Short mmCIF file of C-alpha atoms and ligand atoms in Angstrom, two decimals:
data_model
loop_
_atom_site.label_atom_id
_atom_site.label_comp_id
_atom_site.label_asym_id
_atom_site.label_seq_id
_atom_site.Cartn_x
_atom_site.Cartn_y
_atom_site.Cartn_z
CA MET D 19 -11.35 21.51 -84.25
CA ASN D 20 -9.55 21.03 -87.50
CA LEU D 21 -11.19 21.54 -90.87
CA GLN D 22 -11.54 17.81 -91.61
CA THR D 23 -13.26 17.13 -88.34
CA SER D 24 -15.62 20.09 -88.73
CA LEU D 25 -16.53 18.88 -92.30
CA LEU D 26 -17.24 15.37 -90.96
CA LEU D 27 -19.28 16.75 -88.10
CA GLY D 28 -21.11 18.95 -90.59
CA ALA D 29 -21.82 15.99 -92.84
CA ALA D 30 -22.98 13.99 -89.84
CA LEU D 31 -25.37 16.74 -88.77
CA LEU D 32 -26.64 17.29 -92.31
CA SER D 33 -27.40 13.57 -92.81
CA SER D 34 -29.10 13.16 -89.46
CA SER D 35 -31.34 16.29 -90.10
CA VAL D 36 -32.04 14.91 -93.68
CA TRP D 37 -33.09 11.51 -92.11
CA ALA D 38 -35.21 13.35 -89.59
CA GLN D 39 -37.10 15.08 -92.40
CA THR D 40 -37.34 12.18 -94.80
CA PRO D 41 -38.58 8.95 -93.36
CA THR D 42 -39.04 7.55 -96.93
CA PRO D 43 -36.59 9.37 -99.28
CA THR D 44 -38.07 8.48 -102.57
CA PRO D 45 -36.84 10.79 -105.50
CA ASN D 46 -39.64 12.87 -106.62
CA PRO D 47 -38.94 15.18 -109.63
CA GLU D 48 -42.27 16.81 -109.49
CA PHE D 49 -41.70 17.95 -105.88
CA ASP D 50 -38.21 19.11 -106.74
CA SER D 51 -39.27 21.30 -109.63
CA CYS D 52 -42.12 22.65 -107.50
CA LEU D 53 -39.74 23.58 -104.67
CA ASN D 54 -37.51 25.23 -107.21
CA ALA D 55 -40.24 27.27 -108.46
CA LEU D 56 -41.09 28.36 -104.91
CA ARG D 57 -37.66 29.89 -104.26
CA ALA D 58 -38.39 33.26 -105.98
CA PRO D 59 -41.66 33.83 -104.27
CA ALA D 60 -40.12 32.70 -100.87
CA ARG D 61 -37.36 35.18 -101.41
CA ALA D 62 -40.02 37.85 -102.05
CA ALA D 63 -41.65 36.77 -98.81
CA GLY D 64 -38.45 37.39 -96.90
CA VAL D 65 -36.80 33.92 -96.96
CA ARG D 66 -33.18 34.27 -97.76
CA ASP D 67 -31.81 31.88 -100.39
CA ASP D 68 -29.49 30.18 -97.96
CA THR D 69 -32.26 29.54 -95.58
CA PHE D 70 -34.39 28.00 -98.32
CA ALA D 71 -31.52 25.88 -99.51
CA GLN D 72 -30.61 24.62 -96.09
CA HIS D 73 -34.10 23.51 -95.24
CA THR D 74 -35.21 22.13 -98.52
CA GLN D 75 -32.07 20.32 -99.72
CA ASN D 76 -32.84 16.60 -100.21
CA LEU D 77 -36.38 17.12 -98.87
CA ALA D 78 -38.81 14.37 -99.95
CA PRO D 79 -42.62 14.97 -99.90
CA ASP D 80 -44.73 13.24 -97.32
CA MET D 81 -47.68 12.16 -99.32
CA SER D 82 -49.53 11.01 -96.29
CA VAL D 83 -50.47 14.55 -95.52
CA ILE D 84 -52.42 14.74 -98.85
CA ASP D 85 -54.41 11.76 -97.78
CA LYS D 86 -55.26 13.55 -94.50
CA LEU D 87 -56.18 16.67 -96.44
CA ASN D 88 -58.59 14.69 -98.65
CA PHE D 89 -59.96 12.56 -95.70
CA GLN D 90 -63.67 12.73 -95.40
CA PRO D 91 -65.02 11.56 -92.04
CA GLU D 92 -67.31 8.67 -92.29
CA PHE D 93 -69.75 10.29 -89.93
CA ARG D 94 -69.94 13.52 -88.02
CA THR D 95 -68.87 13.29 -84.39
CA ALA D 96 -71.85 14.26 -82.20
CA ILE D 97 -71.09 17.14 -79.91
CA TRP D 98 -71.66 14.94 -76.86
CA ASP D 99 -68.93 12.55 -77.92
CA TYR D 100 -66.69 15.56 -78.82
CA LEU D 101 -67.02 17.21 -75.51
CA ALA D 102 -66.92 13.83 -73.56
CA GLY D 103 -63.41 13.19 -74.71
CA LEU D 104 -62.09 16.76 -74.49
CA VAL D 105 -63.55 17.69 -71.11
CA ASP D 106 -63.31 14.71 -68.91
CA GLU D 107 -62.38 14.28 -65.10
CA GLU D 108 -58.81 13.47 -66.19
CA ARG D 109 -58.38 16.73 -68.10
CA VAL D 110 -60.03 18.78 -65.28
CA ALA D 111 -57.62 17.12 -62.75
CA GLU D 112 -54.65 17.81 -64.90
CA GLY D 113 -55.71 21.44 -65.63
CA ARG D 114 -56.14 22.14 -61.85
CA ALA D 115 -52.62 20.74 -61.33
CA MET D 116 -51.32 23.03 -64.09
CA LEU D 117 -53.02 26.03 -62.49
CA THR D 118 -51.13 25.39 -59.45
CA ARG D 119 -47.84 24.42 -60.94
CA HIS D 120 -47.80 27.55 -63.16
CA ALA D 121 -49.66 29.97 -60.86
CA GLU D 122 -46.84 32.43 -60.76
CA THR D 123 -46.43 32.66 -64.57
CA LEU D 124 -50.16 32.60 -65.07
CA ALA D 125 -50.63 35.54 -62.68
CA ARG D 126 -48.08 37.61 -64.60
CA VAL D 127 -49.67 36.53 -67.93
CA SER D 128 -53.09 37.58 -66.58
CA GLU D 129 -51.82 40.87 -65.30
CA LYS D 130 -50.24 41.72 -68.71
CA TYR D 131 -52.85 40.51 -71.13
CA GLY D 132 -56.01 40.46 -69.05
CA VAL D 133 -56.95 36.90 -69.69
CA ASP D 134 -57.70 34.79 -66.58
CA PRO D 135 -55.53 31.65 -65.80
CA ALA D 136 -58.47 29.16 -66.17
CA THR D 137 -59.17 30.22 -69.70
CA VAL D 138 -55.41 30.18 -70.74
CA VAL D 139 -55.00 26.69 -69.22
CA ALA D 140 -58.22 25.44 -70.76
CA VAL D 141 -56.97 26.48 -74.27
CA TRP D 142 -53.61 24.74 -73.50
CA GLY D 143 -55.56 21.51 -72.44
CA VAL D 144 -57.63 21.38 -75.55
CA GLU D 145 -54.90 22.34 -78.02
CA SER D 146 -52.01 20.03 -76.90
CA ASN D 147 -53.24 18.27 -73.72
CA PHE D 148 -51.15 20.68 -71.62
CA GLY D 149 -48.07 20.22 -73.82
CA GLN D 150 -48.26 16.39 -74.16
CA THR D 151 -49.59 16.16 -77.64
CA PHE D 152 -47.67 18.31 -80.40
CA GLY D 153 -48.03 16.19 -83.50
CA LYS D 154 -45.06 14.54 -85.23
CA SER D 155 -44.87 15.87 -88.71
CA PRO D 156 -41.86 17.89 -89.51
CA LEU D 157 -43.21 21.32 -90.57
CA VAL D 158 -41.00 21.98 -93.44
CA GLN D 159 -41.75 18.63 -94.90
CA SER D 160 -45.51 18.55 -94.43
CA LEU D 161 -46.10 22.26 -95.39
CA GLY D 162 -43.70 21.82 -98.32
CA THR D 163 -45.72 18.91 -99.55
CA LEU D 164 -49.04 20.72 -99.09
CA SER D 165 -47.48 23.70 -101.05
CA CYS D 166 -46.92 21.53 -104.05
CA PHE D 167 -49.79 18.89 -104.10
CA GLY D 168 -53.47 18.83 -103.47
CA ARG D 169 -56.09 21.58 -102.66
CA ARG D 170 -55.34 24.90 -101.02
CA GLN D 171 -51.74 25.24 -102.23
CA ALA D 172 -51.80 29.08 -102.11
CA TYR D 173 -52.75 28.98 -98.45
CA PHE D 174 -50.15 26.37 -97.45
CA ARG D 175 -47.36 28.22 -99.34
CA THR D 176 -47.97 31.26 -97.15
CA GLU D 177 -47.53 28.92 -94.15
CA PHE D 178 -44.48 27.32 -95.74
CA TYR D 179 -42.71 30.61 -96.07
CA ALA D 180 -43.74 31.62 -92.62
CA THR D 181 -42.20 28.32 -91.33
CA LEU D 182 -38.94 29.11 -93.14
CA ARG D 183 -38.87 32.72 -91.70
CA ILE D 184 -39.36 31.29 -88.16
CA LEU D 185 -36.36 29.05 -88.61
CA GLN D 186 -34.40 31.96 -90.14
CA ALA D 187 -35.08 34.05 -87.17
CA GLY D 188 -33.83 31.21 -84.88
CA HIS D 189 -36.95 31.00 -82.64
CA ILE D 190 -37.01 27.20 -82.74
CA ALA D 191 -34.46 24.70 -83.78
CA PRO D 192 -35.22 22.90 -87.14
CA GLU D 193 -35.34 19.48 -85.60
CA ARG D 194 -37.79 20.73 -82.93
CA LEU D 195 -40.25 22.13 -85.45
CA VAL D 196 -42.83 19.33 -85.70
CA GLY D 197 -46.56 19.49 -85.47
CA SER D 198 -49.81 18.39 -86.86
CA TRP D 199 -50.00 17.26 -90.45
CA ALA D 200 -51.43 20.60 -91.51
CA GLY D 201 -48.73 22.73 -89.68
CA ALA D 202 -50.23 23.64 -86.37
CA PHE D 203 -47.42 23.32 -83.79
CA GLY D 204 -46.38 23.55 -80.17
CA HIS D 205 -48.22 23.94 -76.90
CA THR D 206 -50.55 26.44 -78.54
CA GLN D 207 -50.93 24.63 -81.87
CA PHE D 208 -50.46 27.94 -83.70
CA MET D 209 -50.07 27.90 -87.45
CA PRO D 210 -46.73 29.45 -88.54
CA SER D 211 -48.44 32.69 -89.71
CA THR D 212 -50.30 32.92 -86.38
CA PHE D 213 -46.91 32.37 -84.66
CA GLU D 214 -45.49 35.33 -86.56
CA ARG D 215 -48.42 37.55 -85.56
CA LEU D 216 -49.03 36.56 -82.06
CA ALA D 217 -46.17 34.51 -80.39
CA VAL D 218 -44.38 36.31 -77.66
CA ASP D 219 -41.12 35.82 -75.85
CA PHE D 220 -42.35 35.94 -72.09
CA ASP D 221 -39.34 34.39 -70.48
CA GLY D 222 -36.99 36.82 -71.90
CA ASP D 223 -34.56 34.68 -73.73
CA GLY D 224 -35.01 36.50 -77.09
CA LYS D 225 -36.92 33.68 -78.68
CA ALA D 226 -40.66 32.98 -78.78
CA ASP D 227 -40.34 29.21 -78.36
CA LEU D 228 -43.75 27.58 -78.40
CA MET D 229 -42.27 24.12 -78.54
CA ASP D 230 -40.15 24.20 -75.34
CA SER D 231 -41.11 27.21 -73.27
CA THR D 232 -44.32 26.95 -71.19
CA SER D 233 -44.12 30.63 -70.29
CA ASP D 234 -43.85 31.77 -73.80
CA ALA D 235 -46.72 29.42 -74.81
CA LEU D 236 -49.07 30.56 -72.02
CA ALA D 237 -48.40 34.15 -72.74
CA SER D 238 -48.84 33.65 -76.51
CA THR D 239 -52.22 32.11 -75.93
CA ALA D 240 -53.28 35.01 -73.79
CA ASN D 241 -51.87 37.48 -76.37
CA PHE D 242 -53.98 35.69 -79.03
CA LEU D 243 -57.19 36.04 -76.98
CA ALA D 244 -56.50 39.72 -76.11
CA LYS D 245 -55.88 40.52 -79.81
CA ALA D 246 -59.12 38.71 -80.64
CA GLY D 247 -61.00 41.05 -78.43
CA TRP D 248 -61.01 39.50 -75.05
CA GLN D 249 -62.81 41.63 -72.50
CA SER D 250 -61.02 41.37 -69.12
CA GLY D 251 -63.26 40.40 -66.23
CA GLN D 252 -66.06 39.27 -68.45
CA PRO D 253 -67.38 35.66 -68.72
CA TRP D 254 -67.49 33.74 -71.92
CA GLY D 255 -71.12 33.16 -71.23
CA PHE D 256 -73.21 30.65 -69.26
CA GLU D 257 -75.89 27.91 -69.59
CA VAL D 258 -79.41 28.98 -69.53
CA LYS D 259 -82.94 27.47 -69.18
CA MET D 260 -85.34 28.34 -71.89
CA PRO D 261 -89.08 28.47 -71.07
CA GLU D 262 -91.56 25.90 -72.55
CA GLY D 263 -92.16 26.60 -76.30
CA PHE D 264 -89.20 29.05 -76.65
CA SER D 265 -88.39 29.57 -80.35
CA THR D 266 -84.66 29.32 -81.20
CA THR D 267 -85.28 29.93 -84.78
CA GLY D 268 -82.86 32.54 -86.15
CA GLU D 269 -80.83 32.60 -82.93
CA GLY D 270 -77.03 31.74 -82.74
CA ARG D 271 -73.65 32.89 -81.62
CA ARG D 272 -73.62 35.91 -83.85
CA THR D 273 -77.24 37.12 -83.25
CA LYS D 274 -76.41 39.29 -80.16
CA ARG D 275 -79.24 40.75 -78.20
CA GLY D 276 -79.34 42.77 -75.06
CA MET D 277 -79.68 40.88 -71.68
CA GLY D 278 -82.82 42.71 -70.99
CA GLU D 279 -84.43 41.35 -74.13
CA TRP D 280 -83.39 37.76 -73.23
CA ALA D 281 -84.77 38.27 -69.73
CA ALA D 282 -88.02 39.55 -71.06
CA ARG D 283 -88.29 36.41 -73.34
CA GLY D 284 -87.90 34.28 -70.06
CA LEU D 285 -84.38 33.08 -70.25
CA GLN D 286 -82.79 32.19 -66.91
CA ARG D 287 -79.49 31.03 -65.72
CA VAL D 288 -79.62 27.36 -64.82
CA ASP D 289 -78.77 28.03 -61.17
CA GLY D 290 -81.78 30.33 -60.98
CA SER D 291 -79.76 33.50 -60.68
CA PRO D 292 -80.86 36.37 -62.78
CA LEU D 293 -79.10 37.38 -66.02
CA PRO D 294 -76.53 40.14 -65.90
CA ALA D 295 -78.07 43.54 -65.90
CA SER D 296 -76.19 44.77 -68.99
CA GLY D 297 -74.37 43.49 -71.99
CA SER D 298 -75.50 41.53 -75.02
CA ALA D 299 -75.16 37.82 -76.02
CA GLY D 300 -76.12 35.29 -78.60
CA LEU D 301 -78.12 32.10 -77.87
CA MET D 302 -76.36 28.94 -78.87
CA THR D 303 -78.11 25.46 -78.84
CA PRO D 304 -75.53 23.26 -80.29
CA ALA D 305 -77.69 20.03 -80.14
CA GLY D 306 -81.02 21.76 -80.86
CA ALA D 307 -83.66 23.13 -78.56
CA GLN D 308 -83.79 19.88 -76.56
CA GLY D 309 -80.27 20.08 -75.43
CA PRO D 310 -78.22 22.49 -73.28
CA ALA D 311 -78.56 26.13 -74.31
CA PHE D 312 -76.05 28.94 -73.71
CA LEU D 313 -75.88 32.67 -73.76
CA VAL D 314 -72.58 33.49 -75.20
CA LEU D 315 -70.84 36.89 -74.93
CA ARG D 316 -67.94 38.61 -76.68
CA ASN D 317 -65.39 36.44 -75.02
CA PHE D 318 -66.83 33.42 -76.61
CA ASP D 319 -66.12 34.88 -79.96
CA ALA D 320 -62.51 35.50 -78.94
CA ILE D 321 -62.16 31.77 -78.07
CA TYR D 322 -64.06 30.76 -81.24
CA SER D 323 -61.54 32.60 -83.40
CA TYR D 324 -58.79 30.23 -82.16
CA ASN D 325 -60.26 27.48 -84.20
CA ALA D 326 -63.44 28.69 -85.91
CA ALA D 327 -65.63 25.90 -84.58
CA GLU D 328 -68.51 26.47 -82.04
CA SER D 329 -68.00 23.00 -80.55
CA TYR D 330 -64.29 23.68 -80.02
CA GLY D 331 -65.21 27.07 -78.38
CA LEU D 332 -67.59 25.31 -76.10
CA ALA D 333 -65.12 22.71 -75.01
CA ILE D 334 -62.65 25.39 -73.95
CA ALA D 335 -65.34 27.55 -72.26
CA HIS D 336 -66.65 24.60 -70.47
CA LEU D 337 -63.22 23.38 -69.44
CA SER D 338 -62.48 26.81 -68.03
CA ASP D 339 -65.58 26.66 -65.87
CA ARG D 340 -64.67 23.18 -64.66
CA LEU D 341 -61.24 24.40 -63.80
CA ARG D 342 -62.81 27.22 -61.73
CA GLY D 343 -64.81 24.56 -59.77
CA GLY D 344 -67.99 24.47 -61.99
CA GLY D 345 -69.90 21.26 -62.65
CA PRO D 346 -71.04 19.48 -65.66
CA PHE D 347 -73.91 21.08 -67.83
CA ALA D 348 -77.27 21.03 -65.97
CA THR D 349 -79.22 19.94 -69.06
CA PRO D 350 -78.34 16.59 -70.45
CA TRP D 351 -77.55 16.16 -74.11
CA PRO D 352 -80.48 14.92 -76.19
CA THR D 353 -79.26 11.31 -76.44
CA ASP D 354 -79.92 8.00 -74.63
CA ASP D 355 -76.24 6.91 -75.30
CA PRO D 356 -73.92 9.52 -73.90
CA GLY D 357 -70.16 9.81 -74.86
CA LEU D 358 -67.23 8.31 -73.36
CA SER D 359 -64.41 9.90 -71.42
CA ARG D 360 -60.87 9.18 -72.51
CA ALA D 361 -60.59 6.61 -69.53
CA GLU D 362 -63.78 4.94 -70.85
CA ARG D 363 -62.40 4.89 -74.42
CA ARG D 364 -59.29 3.13 -73.05
CA GLU D 365 -61.53 0.65 -71.26
CA VAL D 366 -63.40 0.00 -74.48
CA GLN D 367 -60.15 -0.65 -76.28
CA THR D 368 -58.88 -3.03 -73.44
CA LEU D 369 -62.14 -4.99 -73.72
CA LEU D 370 -61.97 -5.17 -77.42
CA ILE D 371 -58.35 -6.56 -77.09
CA ALA D 372 -59.63 -9.09 -74.45
CA ARG D 373 -62.08 -10.30 -77.08
CA GLY D 374 -59.26 -10.94 -79.58
CA HIS D 375 -59.50 -7.83 -81.70
CA ASP D 376 -56.19 -6.46 -83.08
CA ILE D 377 -56.58 -2.70 -82.58
CA GLY D 378 -52.96 -1.81 -81.89
CA ALA D 379 -52.07 0.10 -78.58
CA VAL D 380 -54.58 1.26 -75.97
CA ASP D 381 -54.49 5.01 -76.47
CA GLY D 382 -57.95 6.29 -75.89
CA MET D 383 -58.23 7.33 -79.51
CA LEU D 384 -60.82 5.24 -81.31
CA GLY D 385 -59.22 5.01 -84.80
CA ASP D 386 -60.00 2.94 -87.81
CA LYS D 387 -58.91 -0.37 -86.29
CA SER D 388 -60.99 0.23 -83.15
CA ARG D 389 -63.99 1.08 -85.24
CA VAL D 390 -63.84 -2.05 -87.26
CA ALA D 391 -63.66 -4.06 -83.98
CA ILE D 392 -66.47 -1.93 -82.53
CA ARG D 393 -68.69 -2.73 -85.52
CA ALA D 394 -68.02 -6.45 -85.07
CA GLU D 395 -68.90 -6.31 -81.50
CA GLN D 396 -72.05 -4.32 -82.04
CA THR D 397 -73.19 -7.00 -84.54
CA ARG D 398 -72.39 -9.69 -82.06
CA LEU D 399 -74.29 -7.84 -79.27
CA GLY D 400 -77.24 -7.12 -81.54
CA GLN D 401 -76.62 -3.32 -81.52
CA GLU D 402 -76.69 -1.08 -84.45
CA ASP D 403 -73.21 -1.43 -86.14
CA SER D 404 -72.47 2.24 -86.23
CA GLY D 405 -68.83 1.99 -85.25
CA ARG D 406 -69.45 4.63 -82.55
CA ALA D 407 -68.62 3.71 -79.05
CA GLY D 408 -70.93 5.15 -76.32
CA GLN D 409 -72.09 4.13 -72.88
CA LYS D 410 -74.30 1.43 -74.18
CA LEU D 411 -71.50 -0.40 -75.92
CA LEU D 412 -69.21 0.04 -72.92
CA LYS D 413 -71.85 -1.50 -70.72
CA ALA D 414 -72.53 -4.41 -72.98
CA LEU D 415 -68.80 -5.10 -73.32
CA ARG D 416 -68.28 -5.02 -69.62
CA GLY D 417 -71.02 -7.70 -69.40
CA GLY D 418 -69.06 -10.05 -71.67
CA1 CA R 529 -38.61 32.78 -74.79
#
């Protein structure tokens, strides 16, 4: 290759990577001067000047991530809606297929890290729908923007420097490093700093590649849980029945009591079998005393640390049980209008379109456009116009 060809190729590569990072390249002097000011602290954080220059040259901010940072949800998603979408028959079936397809890798991962295949696959299913949903924001751009605008800039700067170090180390190609608007990426949806602490190279190619190596991703998830205190061979917990009039005041995930104490207070497993003879657990009642109740052990805390939300932990814990052949919770959620699976959400969207609403593509995600249409239909049907789709709305829409 002569010099001129290589320069031309270089220019072509540079422009394509710039275009990939800047869908709307508007000059932004404030962003440029901010990035300039980040050079020195980035250097102090181990980012070489050439790395910094290579990845930030001609970078434009993506201000849509600031809108997402500031977004306040209109209403809180009820736990039964949250779980109905995350742990549905579709995900259970796909998860079981993944357990079979990756059985050999999962067995080696389990051997090395002590975390069972169903738990690892359940995290994978909830985090990225088994590698099918990674997010589309180029990390350098989204984290660069969050480092310079909006709340929590100090936090995002740490993640921005970690992103640049990951690129510098060559684990993932720059054009492959895309993720959620807030910087979680890959099969495991690790933040860049989590990647640096816990991602592992399990397939032995010298790179921890959470974008394109399923082996690396499954092992990294298991490594995360192991480092978070996973106890091999122990369950996350289980659903329990509370005796009539049982007081849940002051109880919770973190209030661990011995199994003997729980048994003495009348708690039983829902299948009627006795509580384990030893160990300690907290009592979680995510929808109050009238809904399902769970005794959660140390391993639930390990799952919880993945995303610091009890509803999230319960989704993974429950999915892992379903993958092992378990059924739905024994106690119904305290609602007369249960949530919808993703298949049912797609059906709602199809029915909304059939009624003439413009809601975009049928994707099972009930976004803003779907909610507007849902409100209109609820008004027409004489239902409360909450914008929430549950079984009642689905039934009514099926009826015309
Ligand atoms: Ca690898």
